[in-house]
Coordinates of C-alpha atoms in Angstrom, one line a residue:
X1 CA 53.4 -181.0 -81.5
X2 CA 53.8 -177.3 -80.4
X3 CA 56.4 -175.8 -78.1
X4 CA 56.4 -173.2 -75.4
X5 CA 59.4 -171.3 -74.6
X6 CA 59.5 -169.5 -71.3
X7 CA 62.2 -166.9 -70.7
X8 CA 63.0 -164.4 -67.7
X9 CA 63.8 -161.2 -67.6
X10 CA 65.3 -158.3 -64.7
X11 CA 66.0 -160.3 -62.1
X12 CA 66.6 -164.1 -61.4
X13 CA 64.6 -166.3 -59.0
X14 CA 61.3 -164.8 -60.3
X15 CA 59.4 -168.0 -60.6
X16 CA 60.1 -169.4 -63.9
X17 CA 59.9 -172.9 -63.0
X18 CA 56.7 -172.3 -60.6
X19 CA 54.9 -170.7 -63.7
X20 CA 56.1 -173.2 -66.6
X21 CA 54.4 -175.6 -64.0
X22 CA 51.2 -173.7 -63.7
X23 CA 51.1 -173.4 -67.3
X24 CA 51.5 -177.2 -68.0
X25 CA 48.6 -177.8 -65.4
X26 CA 46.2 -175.5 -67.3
X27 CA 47.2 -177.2 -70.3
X28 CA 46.6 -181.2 -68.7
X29 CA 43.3 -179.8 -67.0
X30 CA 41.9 -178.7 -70.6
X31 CA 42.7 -182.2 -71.9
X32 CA 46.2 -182.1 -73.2
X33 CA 49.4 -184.1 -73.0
X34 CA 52.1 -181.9 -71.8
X35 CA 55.8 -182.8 -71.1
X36 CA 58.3 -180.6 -69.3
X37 CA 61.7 -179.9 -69.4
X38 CA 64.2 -177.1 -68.1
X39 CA 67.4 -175.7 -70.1
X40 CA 70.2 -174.4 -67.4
X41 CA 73.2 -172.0 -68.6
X42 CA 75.8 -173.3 -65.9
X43 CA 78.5 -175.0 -67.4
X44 CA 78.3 -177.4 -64.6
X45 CA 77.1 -181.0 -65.9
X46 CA 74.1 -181.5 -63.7
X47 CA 73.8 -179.8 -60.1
X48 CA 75.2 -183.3 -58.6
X49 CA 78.4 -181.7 -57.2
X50 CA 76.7 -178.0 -56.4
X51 CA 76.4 -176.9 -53.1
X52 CA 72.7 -176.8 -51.7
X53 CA 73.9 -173.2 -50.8
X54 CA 74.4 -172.9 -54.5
X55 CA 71.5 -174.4 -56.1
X56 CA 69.3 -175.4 -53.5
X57 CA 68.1 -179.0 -53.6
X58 CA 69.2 -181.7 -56.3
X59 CA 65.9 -183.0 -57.5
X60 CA 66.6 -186.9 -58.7
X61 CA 64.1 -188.5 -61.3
X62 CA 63.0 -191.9 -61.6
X63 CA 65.8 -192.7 -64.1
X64 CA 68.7 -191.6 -62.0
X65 CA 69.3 -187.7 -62.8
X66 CA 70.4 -185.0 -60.6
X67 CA 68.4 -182.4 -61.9
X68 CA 67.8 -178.8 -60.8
X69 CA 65.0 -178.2 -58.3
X70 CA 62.6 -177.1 -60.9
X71 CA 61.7 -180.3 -62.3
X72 CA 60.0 -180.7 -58.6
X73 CA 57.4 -178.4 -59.4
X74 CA 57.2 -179.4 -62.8
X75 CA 56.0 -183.0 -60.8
X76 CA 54.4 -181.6 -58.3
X77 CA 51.7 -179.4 -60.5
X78 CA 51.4 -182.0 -63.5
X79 CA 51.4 -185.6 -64.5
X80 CA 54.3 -185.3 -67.3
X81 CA 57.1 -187.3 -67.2
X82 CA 60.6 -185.9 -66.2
X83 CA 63.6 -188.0 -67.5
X84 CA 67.2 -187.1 -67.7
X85 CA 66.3 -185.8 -70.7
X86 CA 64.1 -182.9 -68.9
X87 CA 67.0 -181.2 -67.6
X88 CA 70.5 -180.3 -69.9
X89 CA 73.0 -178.1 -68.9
X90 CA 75.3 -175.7 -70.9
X91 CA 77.9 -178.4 -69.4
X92 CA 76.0 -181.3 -70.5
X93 CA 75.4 -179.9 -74.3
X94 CA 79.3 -179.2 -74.6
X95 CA 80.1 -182.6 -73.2
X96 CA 78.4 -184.2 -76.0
X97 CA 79.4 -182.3 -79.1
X98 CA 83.5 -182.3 -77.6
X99 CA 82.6 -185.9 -77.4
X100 CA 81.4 -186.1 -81.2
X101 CA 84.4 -183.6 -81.9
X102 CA 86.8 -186.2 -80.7
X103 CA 85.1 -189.3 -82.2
X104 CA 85.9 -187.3 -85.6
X105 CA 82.2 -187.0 -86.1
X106 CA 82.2 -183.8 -87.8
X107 CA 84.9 -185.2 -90.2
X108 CA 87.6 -182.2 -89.9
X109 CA 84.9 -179.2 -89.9
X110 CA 85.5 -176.4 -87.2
X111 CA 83.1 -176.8 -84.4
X112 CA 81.5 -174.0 -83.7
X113 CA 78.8 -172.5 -81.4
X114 CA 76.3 -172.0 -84.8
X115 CA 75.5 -174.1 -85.5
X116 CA 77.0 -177.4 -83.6
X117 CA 76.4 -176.3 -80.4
X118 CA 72.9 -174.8 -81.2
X119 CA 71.9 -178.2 -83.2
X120 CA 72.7 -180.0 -80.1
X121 CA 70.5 -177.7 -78.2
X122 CA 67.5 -178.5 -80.5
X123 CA 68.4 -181.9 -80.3
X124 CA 67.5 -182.1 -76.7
X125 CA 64.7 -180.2 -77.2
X126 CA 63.3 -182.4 -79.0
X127 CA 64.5 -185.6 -77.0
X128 CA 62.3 -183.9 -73.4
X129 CA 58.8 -184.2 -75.3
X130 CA 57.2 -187.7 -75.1
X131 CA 55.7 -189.6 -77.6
X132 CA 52.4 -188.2 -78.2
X133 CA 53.2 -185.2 -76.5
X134 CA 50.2 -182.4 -77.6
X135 CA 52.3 -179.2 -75.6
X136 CA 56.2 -179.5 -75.3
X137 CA 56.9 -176.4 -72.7
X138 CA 60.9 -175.7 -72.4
X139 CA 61.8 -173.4 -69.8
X140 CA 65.3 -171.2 -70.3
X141 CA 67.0 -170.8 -66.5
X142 CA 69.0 -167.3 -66.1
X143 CA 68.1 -164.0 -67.2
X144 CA 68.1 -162.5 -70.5
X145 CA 71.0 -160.2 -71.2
X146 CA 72.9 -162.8 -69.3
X147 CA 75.7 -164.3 -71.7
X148 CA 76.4 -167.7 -70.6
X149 CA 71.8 -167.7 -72.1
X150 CA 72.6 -166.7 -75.5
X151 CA 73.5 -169.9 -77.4
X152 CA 70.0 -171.0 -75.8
X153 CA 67.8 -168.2 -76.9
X154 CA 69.4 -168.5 -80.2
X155 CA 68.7 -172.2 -80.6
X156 CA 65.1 -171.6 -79.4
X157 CA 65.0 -168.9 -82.1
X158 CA 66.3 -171.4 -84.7
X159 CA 64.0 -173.8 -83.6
X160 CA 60.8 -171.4 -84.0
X161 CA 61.6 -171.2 -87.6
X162 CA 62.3 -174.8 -88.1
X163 CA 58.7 -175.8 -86.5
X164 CA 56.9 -172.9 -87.7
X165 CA 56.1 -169.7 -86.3
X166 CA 52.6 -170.7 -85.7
X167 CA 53.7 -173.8 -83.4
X168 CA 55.8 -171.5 -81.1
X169 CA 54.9 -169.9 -77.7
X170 CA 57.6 -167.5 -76.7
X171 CA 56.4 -166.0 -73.3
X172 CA 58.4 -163.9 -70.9
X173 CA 58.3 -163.5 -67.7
X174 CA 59.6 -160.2 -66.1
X175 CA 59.6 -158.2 -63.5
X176 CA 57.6 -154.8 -61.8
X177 CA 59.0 -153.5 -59.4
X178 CA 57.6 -151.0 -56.7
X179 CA 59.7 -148.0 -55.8
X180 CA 58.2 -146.9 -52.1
X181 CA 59.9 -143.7 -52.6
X182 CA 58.0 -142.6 -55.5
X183 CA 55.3 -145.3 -54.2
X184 CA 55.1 -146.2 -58.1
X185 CA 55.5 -149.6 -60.1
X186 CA 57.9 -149.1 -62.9
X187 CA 58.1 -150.9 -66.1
X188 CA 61.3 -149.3 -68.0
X189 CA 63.3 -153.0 -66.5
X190 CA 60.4 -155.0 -68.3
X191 CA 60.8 -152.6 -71.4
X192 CA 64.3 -153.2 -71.4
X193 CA 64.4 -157.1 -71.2
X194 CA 62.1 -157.7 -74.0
X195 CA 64.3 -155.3 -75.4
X196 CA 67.6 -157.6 -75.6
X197 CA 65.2 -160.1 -76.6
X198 CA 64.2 -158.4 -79.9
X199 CA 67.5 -157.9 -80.6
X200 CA 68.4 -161.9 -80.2
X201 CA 65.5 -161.8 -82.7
X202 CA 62.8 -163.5 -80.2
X203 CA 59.2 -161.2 -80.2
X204 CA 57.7 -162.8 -76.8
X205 CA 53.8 -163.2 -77.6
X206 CA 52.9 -163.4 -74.2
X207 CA 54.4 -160.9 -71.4
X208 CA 53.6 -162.1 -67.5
X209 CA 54.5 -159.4 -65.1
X210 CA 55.6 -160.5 -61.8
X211 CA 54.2 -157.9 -59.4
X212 CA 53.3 -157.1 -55.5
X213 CA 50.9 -154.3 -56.4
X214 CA 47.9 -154.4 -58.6
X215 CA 49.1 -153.4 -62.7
X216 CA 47.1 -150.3 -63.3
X217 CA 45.4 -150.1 -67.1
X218 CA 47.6 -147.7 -68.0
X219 CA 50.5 -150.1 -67.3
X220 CA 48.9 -152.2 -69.4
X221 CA 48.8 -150.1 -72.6
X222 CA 52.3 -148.8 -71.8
X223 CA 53.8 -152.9 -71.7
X224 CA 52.1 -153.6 -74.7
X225 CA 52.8 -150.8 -76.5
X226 CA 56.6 -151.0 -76.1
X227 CA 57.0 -154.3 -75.8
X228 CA 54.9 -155.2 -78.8
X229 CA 53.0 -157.7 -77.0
X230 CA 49.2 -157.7 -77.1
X231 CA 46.7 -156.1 -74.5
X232 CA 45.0 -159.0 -73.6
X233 CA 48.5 -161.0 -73.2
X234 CA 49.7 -158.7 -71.2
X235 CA 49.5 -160.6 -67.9
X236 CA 49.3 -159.5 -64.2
X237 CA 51.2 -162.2 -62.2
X238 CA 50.6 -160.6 -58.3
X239 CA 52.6 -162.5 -55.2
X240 CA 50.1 -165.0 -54.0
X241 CA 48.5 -164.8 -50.6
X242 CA 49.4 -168.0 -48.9
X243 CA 50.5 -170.9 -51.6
X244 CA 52.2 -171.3 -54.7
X245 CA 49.5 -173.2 -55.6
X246 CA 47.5 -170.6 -56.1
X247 CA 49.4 -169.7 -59.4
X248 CA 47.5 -171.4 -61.6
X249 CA 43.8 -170.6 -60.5
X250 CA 45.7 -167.1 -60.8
X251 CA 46.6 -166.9 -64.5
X252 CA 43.6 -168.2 -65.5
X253 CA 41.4 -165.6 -63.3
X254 CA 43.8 -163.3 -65.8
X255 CA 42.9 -164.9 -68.7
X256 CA 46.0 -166.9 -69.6
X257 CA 44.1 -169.3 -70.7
X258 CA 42.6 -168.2 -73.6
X259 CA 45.7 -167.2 -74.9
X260 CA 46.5 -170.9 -74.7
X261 CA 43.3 -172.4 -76.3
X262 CA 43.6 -170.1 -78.9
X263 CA 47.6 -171.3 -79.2
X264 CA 46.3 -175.0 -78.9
X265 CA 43.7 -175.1 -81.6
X266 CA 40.9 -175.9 -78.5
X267 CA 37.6 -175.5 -79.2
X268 CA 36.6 -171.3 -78.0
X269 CA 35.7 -171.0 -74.4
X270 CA 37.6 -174.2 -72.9
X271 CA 38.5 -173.2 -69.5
X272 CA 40.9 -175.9 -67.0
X273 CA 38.6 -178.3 -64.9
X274 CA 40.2 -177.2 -61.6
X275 CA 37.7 -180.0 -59.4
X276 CA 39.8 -181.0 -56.7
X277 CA 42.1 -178.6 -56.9
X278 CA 40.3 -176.0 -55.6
X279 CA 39.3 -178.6 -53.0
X280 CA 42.7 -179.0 -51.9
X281 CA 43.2 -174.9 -51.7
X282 CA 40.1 -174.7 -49.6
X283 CA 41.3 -176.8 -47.4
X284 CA 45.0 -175.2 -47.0
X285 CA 43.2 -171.8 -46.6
X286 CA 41.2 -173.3 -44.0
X287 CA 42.7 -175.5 -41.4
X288 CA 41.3 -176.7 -38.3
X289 CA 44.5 -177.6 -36.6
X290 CA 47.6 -176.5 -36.1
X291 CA 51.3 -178.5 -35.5
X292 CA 54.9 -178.0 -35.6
X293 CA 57.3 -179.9 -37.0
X294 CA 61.1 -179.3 -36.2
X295 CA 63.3 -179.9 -39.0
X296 CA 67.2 -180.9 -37.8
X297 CA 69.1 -180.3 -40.7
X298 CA 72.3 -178.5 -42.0
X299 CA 71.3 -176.3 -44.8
X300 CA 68.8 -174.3 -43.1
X301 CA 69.6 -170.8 -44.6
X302 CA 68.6 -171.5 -47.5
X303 CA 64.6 -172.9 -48.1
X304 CA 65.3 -174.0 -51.3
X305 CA 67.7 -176.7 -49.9
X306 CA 64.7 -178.6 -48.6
X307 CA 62.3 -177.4 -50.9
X308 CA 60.9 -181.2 -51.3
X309 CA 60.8 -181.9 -47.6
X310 CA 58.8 -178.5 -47.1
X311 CA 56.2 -179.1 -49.8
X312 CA 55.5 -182.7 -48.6
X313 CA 55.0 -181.7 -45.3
X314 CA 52.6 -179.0 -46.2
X315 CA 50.5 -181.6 -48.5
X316 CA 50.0 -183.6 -45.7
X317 CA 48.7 -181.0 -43.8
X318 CA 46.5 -180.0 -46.9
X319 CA 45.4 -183.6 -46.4
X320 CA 44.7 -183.2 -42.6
X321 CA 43.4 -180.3 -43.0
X322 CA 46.3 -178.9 -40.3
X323 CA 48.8 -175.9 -40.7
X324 CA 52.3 -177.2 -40.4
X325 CA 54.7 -175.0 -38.8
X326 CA 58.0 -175.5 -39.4
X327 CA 61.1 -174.9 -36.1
X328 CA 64.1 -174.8 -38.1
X329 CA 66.8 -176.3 -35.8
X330 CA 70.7 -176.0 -37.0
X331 CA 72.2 -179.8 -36.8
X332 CA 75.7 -178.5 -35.7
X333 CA 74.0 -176.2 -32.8
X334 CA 72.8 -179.1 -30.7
X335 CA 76.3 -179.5 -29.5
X336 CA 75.8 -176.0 -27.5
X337 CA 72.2 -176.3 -27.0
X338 CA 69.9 -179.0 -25.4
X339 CA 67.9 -180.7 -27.3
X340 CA 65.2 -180.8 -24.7
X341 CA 65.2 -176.9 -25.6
X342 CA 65.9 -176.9 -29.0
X343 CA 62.8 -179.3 -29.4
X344 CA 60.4 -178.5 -26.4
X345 CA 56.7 -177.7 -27.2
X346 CA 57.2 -179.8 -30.9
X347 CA 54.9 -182.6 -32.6
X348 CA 57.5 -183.8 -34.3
X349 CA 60.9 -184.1 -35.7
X350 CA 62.0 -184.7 -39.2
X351 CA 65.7 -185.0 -40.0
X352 CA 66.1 -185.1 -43.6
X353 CA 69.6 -185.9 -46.2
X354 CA 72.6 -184.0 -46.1
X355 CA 76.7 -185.6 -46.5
X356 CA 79.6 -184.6 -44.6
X357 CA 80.8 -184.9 -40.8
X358 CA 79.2 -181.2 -39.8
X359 CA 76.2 -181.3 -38.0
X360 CA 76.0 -185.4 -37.8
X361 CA 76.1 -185.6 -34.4
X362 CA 73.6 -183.1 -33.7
X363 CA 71.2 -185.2 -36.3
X364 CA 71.9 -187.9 -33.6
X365 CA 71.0 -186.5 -30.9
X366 CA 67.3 -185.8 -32.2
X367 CA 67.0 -189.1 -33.2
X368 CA 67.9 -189.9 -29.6
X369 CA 65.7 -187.3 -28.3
X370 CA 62.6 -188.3 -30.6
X371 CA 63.2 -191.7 -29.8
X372 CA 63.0 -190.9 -25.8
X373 CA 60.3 -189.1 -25.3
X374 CA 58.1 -190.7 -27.3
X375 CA 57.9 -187.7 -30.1
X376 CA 57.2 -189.1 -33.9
X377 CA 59.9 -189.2 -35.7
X378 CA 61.1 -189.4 -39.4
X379 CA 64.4 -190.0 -40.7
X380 CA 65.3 -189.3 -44.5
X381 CA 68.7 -191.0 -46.1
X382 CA 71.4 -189.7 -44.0
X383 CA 68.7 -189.0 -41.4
X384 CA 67.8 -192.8 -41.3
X385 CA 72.0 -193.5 -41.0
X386 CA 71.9 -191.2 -38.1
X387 CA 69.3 -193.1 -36.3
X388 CA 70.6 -196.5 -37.1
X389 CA 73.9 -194.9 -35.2
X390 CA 71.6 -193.4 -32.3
X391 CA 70.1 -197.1 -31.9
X392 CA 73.1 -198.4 -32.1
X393 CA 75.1 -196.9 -29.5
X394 CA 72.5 -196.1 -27.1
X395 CA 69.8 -199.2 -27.1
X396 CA 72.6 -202.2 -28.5
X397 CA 75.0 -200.7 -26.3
X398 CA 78.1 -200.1 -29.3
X399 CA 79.9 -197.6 -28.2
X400 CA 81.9 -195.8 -30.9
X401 CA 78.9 -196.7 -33.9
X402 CA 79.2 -194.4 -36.4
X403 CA 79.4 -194.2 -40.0
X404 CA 82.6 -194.6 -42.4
X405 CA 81.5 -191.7 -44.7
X406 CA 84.0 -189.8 -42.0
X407 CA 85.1 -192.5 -40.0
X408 CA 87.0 -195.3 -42.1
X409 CA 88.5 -196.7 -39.1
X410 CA 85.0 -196.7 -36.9
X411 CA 85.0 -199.4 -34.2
X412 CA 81.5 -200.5 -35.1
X413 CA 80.6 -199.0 -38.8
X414 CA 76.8 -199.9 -38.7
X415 CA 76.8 -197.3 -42.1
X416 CA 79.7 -198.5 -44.1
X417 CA 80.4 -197.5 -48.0
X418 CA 78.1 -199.5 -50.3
X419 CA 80.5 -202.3 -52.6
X420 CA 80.1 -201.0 -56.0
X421 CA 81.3 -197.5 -54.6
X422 CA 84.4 -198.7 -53.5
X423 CA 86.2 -198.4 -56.6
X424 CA 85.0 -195.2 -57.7
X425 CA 86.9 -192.0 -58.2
X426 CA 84.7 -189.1 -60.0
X427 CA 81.3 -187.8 -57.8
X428 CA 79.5 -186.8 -60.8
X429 CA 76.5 -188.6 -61.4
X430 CA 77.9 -191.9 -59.5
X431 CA 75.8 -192.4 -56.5
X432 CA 73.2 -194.8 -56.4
X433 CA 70.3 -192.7 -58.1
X434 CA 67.3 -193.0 -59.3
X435 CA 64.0 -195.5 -58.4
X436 CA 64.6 -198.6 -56.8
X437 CA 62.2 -201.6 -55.5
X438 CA 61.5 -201.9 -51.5
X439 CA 60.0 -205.1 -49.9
X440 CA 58.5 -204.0 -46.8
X441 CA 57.7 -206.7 -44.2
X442 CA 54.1 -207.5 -43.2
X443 CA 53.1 -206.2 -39.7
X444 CA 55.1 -203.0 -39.6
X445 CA 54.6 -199.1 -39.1
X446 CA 55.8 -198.9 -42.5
X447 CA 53.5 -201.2 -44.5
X448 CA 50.6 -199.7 -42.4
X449 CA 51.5 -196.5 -43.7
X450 CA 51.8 -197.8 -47.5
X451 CA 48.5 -199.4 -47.5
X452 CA 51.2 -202.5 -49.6
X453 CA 54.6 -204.1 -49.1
X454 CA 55.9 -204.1 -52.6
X455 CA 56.8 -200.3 -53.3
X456 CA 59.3 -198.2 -55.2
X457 CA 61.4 -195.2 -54.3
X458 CA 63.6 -192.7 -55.2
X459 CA 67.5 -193.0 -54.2
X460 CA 70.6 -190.2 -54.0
X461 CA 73.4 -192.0 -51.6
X462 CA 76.8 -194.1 -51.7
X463 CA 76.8 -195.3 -47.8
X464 CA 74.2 -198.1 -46.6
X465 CA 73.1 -199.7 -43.5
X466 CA 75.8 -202.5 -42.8
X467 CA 74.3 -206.0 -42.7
X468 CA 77.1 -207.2 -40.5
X469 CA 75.3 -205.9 -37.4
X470 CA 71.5 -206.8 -38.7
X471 CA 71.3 -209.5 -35.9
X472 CA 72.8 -207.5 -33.1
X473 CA 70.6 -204.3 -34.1
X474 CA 67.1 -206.3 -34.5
X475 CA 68.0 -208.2 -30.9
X476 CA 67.8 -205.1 -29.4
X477 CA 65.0 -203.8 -31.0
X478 CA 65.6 -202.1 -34.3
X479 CA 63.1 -203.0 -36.8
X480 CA 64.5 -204.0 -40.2
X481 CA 61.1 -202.9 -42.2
X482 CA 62.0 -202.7 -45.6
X483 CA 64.9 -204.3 -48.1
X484 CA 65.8 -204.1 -51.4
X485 CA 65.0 -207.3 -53.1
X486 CA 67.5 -207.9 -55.6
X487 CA 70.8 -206.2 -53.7
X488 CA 69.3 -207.4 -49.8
X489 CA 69.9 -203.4 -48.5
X490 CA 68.4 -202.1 -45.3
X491 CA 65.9 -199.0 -46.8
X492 CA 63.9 -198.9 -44.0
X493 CA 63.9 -199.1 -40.3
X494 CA 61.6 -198.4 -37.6
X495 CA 61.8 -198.7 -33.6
X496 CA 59.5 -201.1 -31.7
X497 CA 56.7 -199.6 -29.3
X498 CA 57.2 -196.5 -30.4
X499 CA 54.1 -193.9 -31.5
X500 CA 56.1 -193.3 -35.2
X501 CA 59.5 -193.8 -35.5
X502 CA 60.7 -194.3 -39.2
X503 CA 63.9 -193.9 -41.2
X504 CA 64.3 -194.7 -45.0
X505 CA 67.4 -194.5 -47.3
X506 CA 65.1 -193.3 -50.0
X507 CA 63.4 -189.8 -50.6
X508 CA 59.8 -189.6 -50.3
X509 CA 59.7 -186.0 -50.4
X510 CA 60.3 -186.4 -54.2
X511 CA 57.0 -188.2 -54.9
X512 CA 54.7 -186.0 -53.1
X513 CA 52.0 -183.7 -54.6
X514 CA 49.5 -181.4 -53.5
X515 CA 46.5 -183.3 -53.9
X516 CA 48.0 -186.5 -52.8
X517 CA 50.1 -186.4 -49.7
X518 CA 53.1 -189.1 -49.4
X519 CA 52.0 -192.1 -47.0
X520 CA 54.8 -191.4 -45.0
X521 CA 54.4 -187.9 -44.8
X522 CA 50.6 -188.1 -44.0
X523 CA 50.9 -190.2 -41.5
X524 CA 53.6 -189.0 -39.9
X525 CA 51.3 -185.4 -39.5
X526 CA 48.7 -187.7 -37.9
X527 CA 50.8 -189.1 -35.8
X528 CA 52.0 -185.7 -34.8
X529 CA 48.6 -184.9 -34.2
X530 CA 48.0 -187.7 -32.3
X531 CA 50.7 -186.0 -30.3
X532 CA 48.9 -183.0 -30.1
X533 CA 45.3 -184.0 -29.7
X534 CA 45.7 -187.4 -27.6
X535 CA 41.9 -187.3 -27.1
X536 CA 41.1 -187.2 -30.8
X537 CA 42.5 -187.4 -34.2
X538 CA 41.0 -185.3 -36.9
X539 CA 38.6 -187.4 -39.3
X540 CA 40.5 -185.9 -42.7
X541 CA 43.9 -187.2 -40.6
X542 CA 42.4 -190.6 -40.1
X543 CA 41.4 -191.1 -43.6
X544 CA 42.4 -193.4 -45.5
X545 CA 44.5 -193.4 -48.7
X546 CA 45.2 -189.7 -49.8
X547 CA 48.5 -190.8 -51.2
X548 CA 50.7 -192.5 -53.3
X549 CA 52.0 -195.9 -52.7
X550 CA 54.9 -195.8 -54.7

């Protein structure tokens, strides 16, 4: 097995994870195995508890982690795998050597950071690649230079020499930036980080230059002379055009990728089978229609707080062949503004997770409005809850439904605290996470949509739908579409007559990917173009499959 270590440099929020993603998918489309994982320096145990101001969205796994957002595009770009064990923490790596420490498992020694706390770094190292893995690729969150990183860049350091130099990829990605002033791209910040690397004792072999202008040749020479990197691994990583997804075509166009073959043992002049790929940009560059989606949520200032509902929406337009515009509407506004207003002119409103009283009402009142006139609608975990409410006071007439998240002592709590919450103390890591079965009953939108009616998906909530008013909801019209077969749980609903009107207590957003939209996602795009174009839907919208199925 070999390993890649990816590191960044100057600045943070350069695109580390996006480009250990790209680099895995070259790796899979020349035939290798690859598995993914992401080291974070926060002391904080996993970003369960963060604020999505903080840390944008909590990405969950199938096994139950709260993991950082990364992992997403690690899922989205490749085929690996991603387990708790793809995400650790400077917080989760303490946790388990004070643990040992108290246990008397290091029988009296001093614990210290070298080597007990780098040993347990290596240790999870080598717990994120699969069995059979060919590539292991480990990317280091933060900045270099940054303190809370150095126990990790000296583990990886360690771990070089214990592998062999040979098996090791260090490559670091850094920063150009263009002073308009001077009207000149300087490369003294990139000098400098590799810098602080050398003196951790890490020599990167590859350099990737995140830049907005064009790298002259003479920048070139001058990176690779001072950073001791090779000219030909000196590589030009410009802003892309239109779509992250461009990145990989990118760095291969660069020649990235005969730095890898050559780092794989691959046979000379293997280059990434891109077929379908490309077929999927062509179609985002190109689209023949156009719709906008209004997104009701609560964490709007930040993208990365949706950054799963955003991609999926954009794959199914890939699949449609459609540009999705996005109206981002502020939950807590709709109290001072109308929803007709707030909404007018849109194909379709999605209103996605979120916890906490703020902005609940105002996620009602577009599932009222979306429900009213007719307008598709999708409803995601706290999204579905606030439908279910919606439904429940206006069409089954109980006044005062709400849900006891922030309202224990709610007349009618049709959302009510699951039972094996009640008793619990610590939020850490105690929701009900991770991939669970969903029966969906014959007949319905749903089902349609899935193409099946035995389906799994992803979970991150404590409150439920409450099965005391299951008989008093579905009399008046709510469609009880999907349960969870062993527990009996509400995870879907869906309103009758209507052109798409679907809530889940799952995240679909999470099993998404470029090149195959999510069912619900897809068709919830054609039903907004249905919307749009009531003459005619698009053939690609139409099409069948496209998508997963859970």
């Amino acid at each position: 097995m070999k390993h890649i270590f990816i590191t960044g440099g100057v600045v943070s929020s350069l695109g580390k994870g996006l480009t250990s993603a790209a680099i895995g998918m070259i790796f899979e489309r020349m035939g290798r195995k690859v598995s993914m994982q992401k080291l974070d320096p926060y002391i904080n145990v996993d970003p369960g508890t963060m604020s999505p101001y903080q840390h944008g969205e909590v990405y969950v796994t199938d096994d139950g982690s709260e993991t950082d957002l990364d992992l997403g595009h690690y899922e989205r770009f490749t085929h690996c795998r991603i387990t708790k064990h793809s995400n650790y923490t400077t917080g989760k790596i303490y946790h388990e050597v004070i643990s040992k420490e108290r246990r008397g498992d290091y029988l009296g020694r001093t614990v210290q950071v070298i080597p007990h706390i780098t040993d347990a770094i290596k240790e999870a190292i080598r717990r994120g690649a699969d069995d059979g893995t060919d590539i292991a690729i480990t990317e280091i969150g933060g900045t270099v230079g940054d303190i809370e990183s150095l126990p990790f860049l000296e583990a990886i350091r360690q771990f070089s020499l214990d592998i062999g130099r040979k098996n090791c990829l260090f490559i670091h990605l850094t920063l150009l930036p263009f002073l308009r002033a001077s009207g000149e791209i300087k490369t003294k910040p990139s000098q400098q980080s590799v810098g602080k690397l050398r003196e951790i004792g890490i020599t990167p072999d590859v350099l990737i230059c995140r830049t907005e202008r064009p790298m002259t040749p003479e920048m070139r020479d001058k990176l690779s002379l001072f950073c001791n990197v090779e000219k030909k691994a000196v590589i030009e990583e410009r802003d892309v055009d239109f779509s992250i997804y461009e990145v990989p075509v990118n760095l291969v166009r660069e020649g990235l990728h005969d730095i890898l073959v050559e780092f794989a043992g691959l046979p000379a002049g293997t280059r990434p089978d891109f077929s379908g790929w490309n077929e999927m940009l062509e179609s985002a560059r190109n689209p023949e229609h156009e719709v906008e989606i209004a997104i009701c949520g609560k964490y709007l200032q930040l993208d990365d707080a949706y950054k799963s509902h955003y991609e999926a929406l954009a794959h199914a337009g890939f699949h449609a062949r459609t540009r999705v515009r996005i109206r981002k509407v502020q939950a807590e506004s709709l109290g001072q503004l109308e929803p007709g207003r707030a909404f007018s002119g849109v194909d379709g409103v999605l209103v996605p997770g979120g916890f906490g009283e703020r902005g609940f009402e105002g996620k009602v009142q577009a599932a009222a409005w979306a429900r009213e006139t007719g307008t598709p609608f999708l409803g995601i975990c706290y999204g579905m809850q606030a439908a279910v409410v919606e439904f429940a006071r206006n069409a089954a007439g109980l006044d005062g439904a709400t849900t006891t998240e922030f309202r224990p002592d709610a007349e009618h709590p049709v959302i009510s605290l699951m039972e094996e919450q009640k008793q619990i103390r610590n939020l850490g890591g105690t929701m009900r996470l991770g991939a669970f079965a969903c029966r969906l009953a014959t007949d319905t939108r749903i089902a349609e949509c899935y193409g099946r009616t035995e389906i799994e998906e992803r979970h991150r909530h404590r409150y439920e739908f409450n099965n005391a008013y299951r008989d008093r909801l579905r009399s008046a019209g709510l469609i009880l579409s999907g349960v969870n077969p062993e527990l009996d749980l509400v995870e879907t609903i869906e309103v009758r007559d209507h052109p798409f009107f679907i809530g889940v207590q799952y995240h679909p957003e999470f099993r998404s990917r470029p090149d195959a939209a999510h069912p619900l996602f897809r068709e919830f795009i054609r039903a907004a173009l249905l919307r749009r174009f009531p003459e005619e839907v698009p053939d690609a919208a139409s099409a069948a499959g496209g998508g997963i199925a859970g």
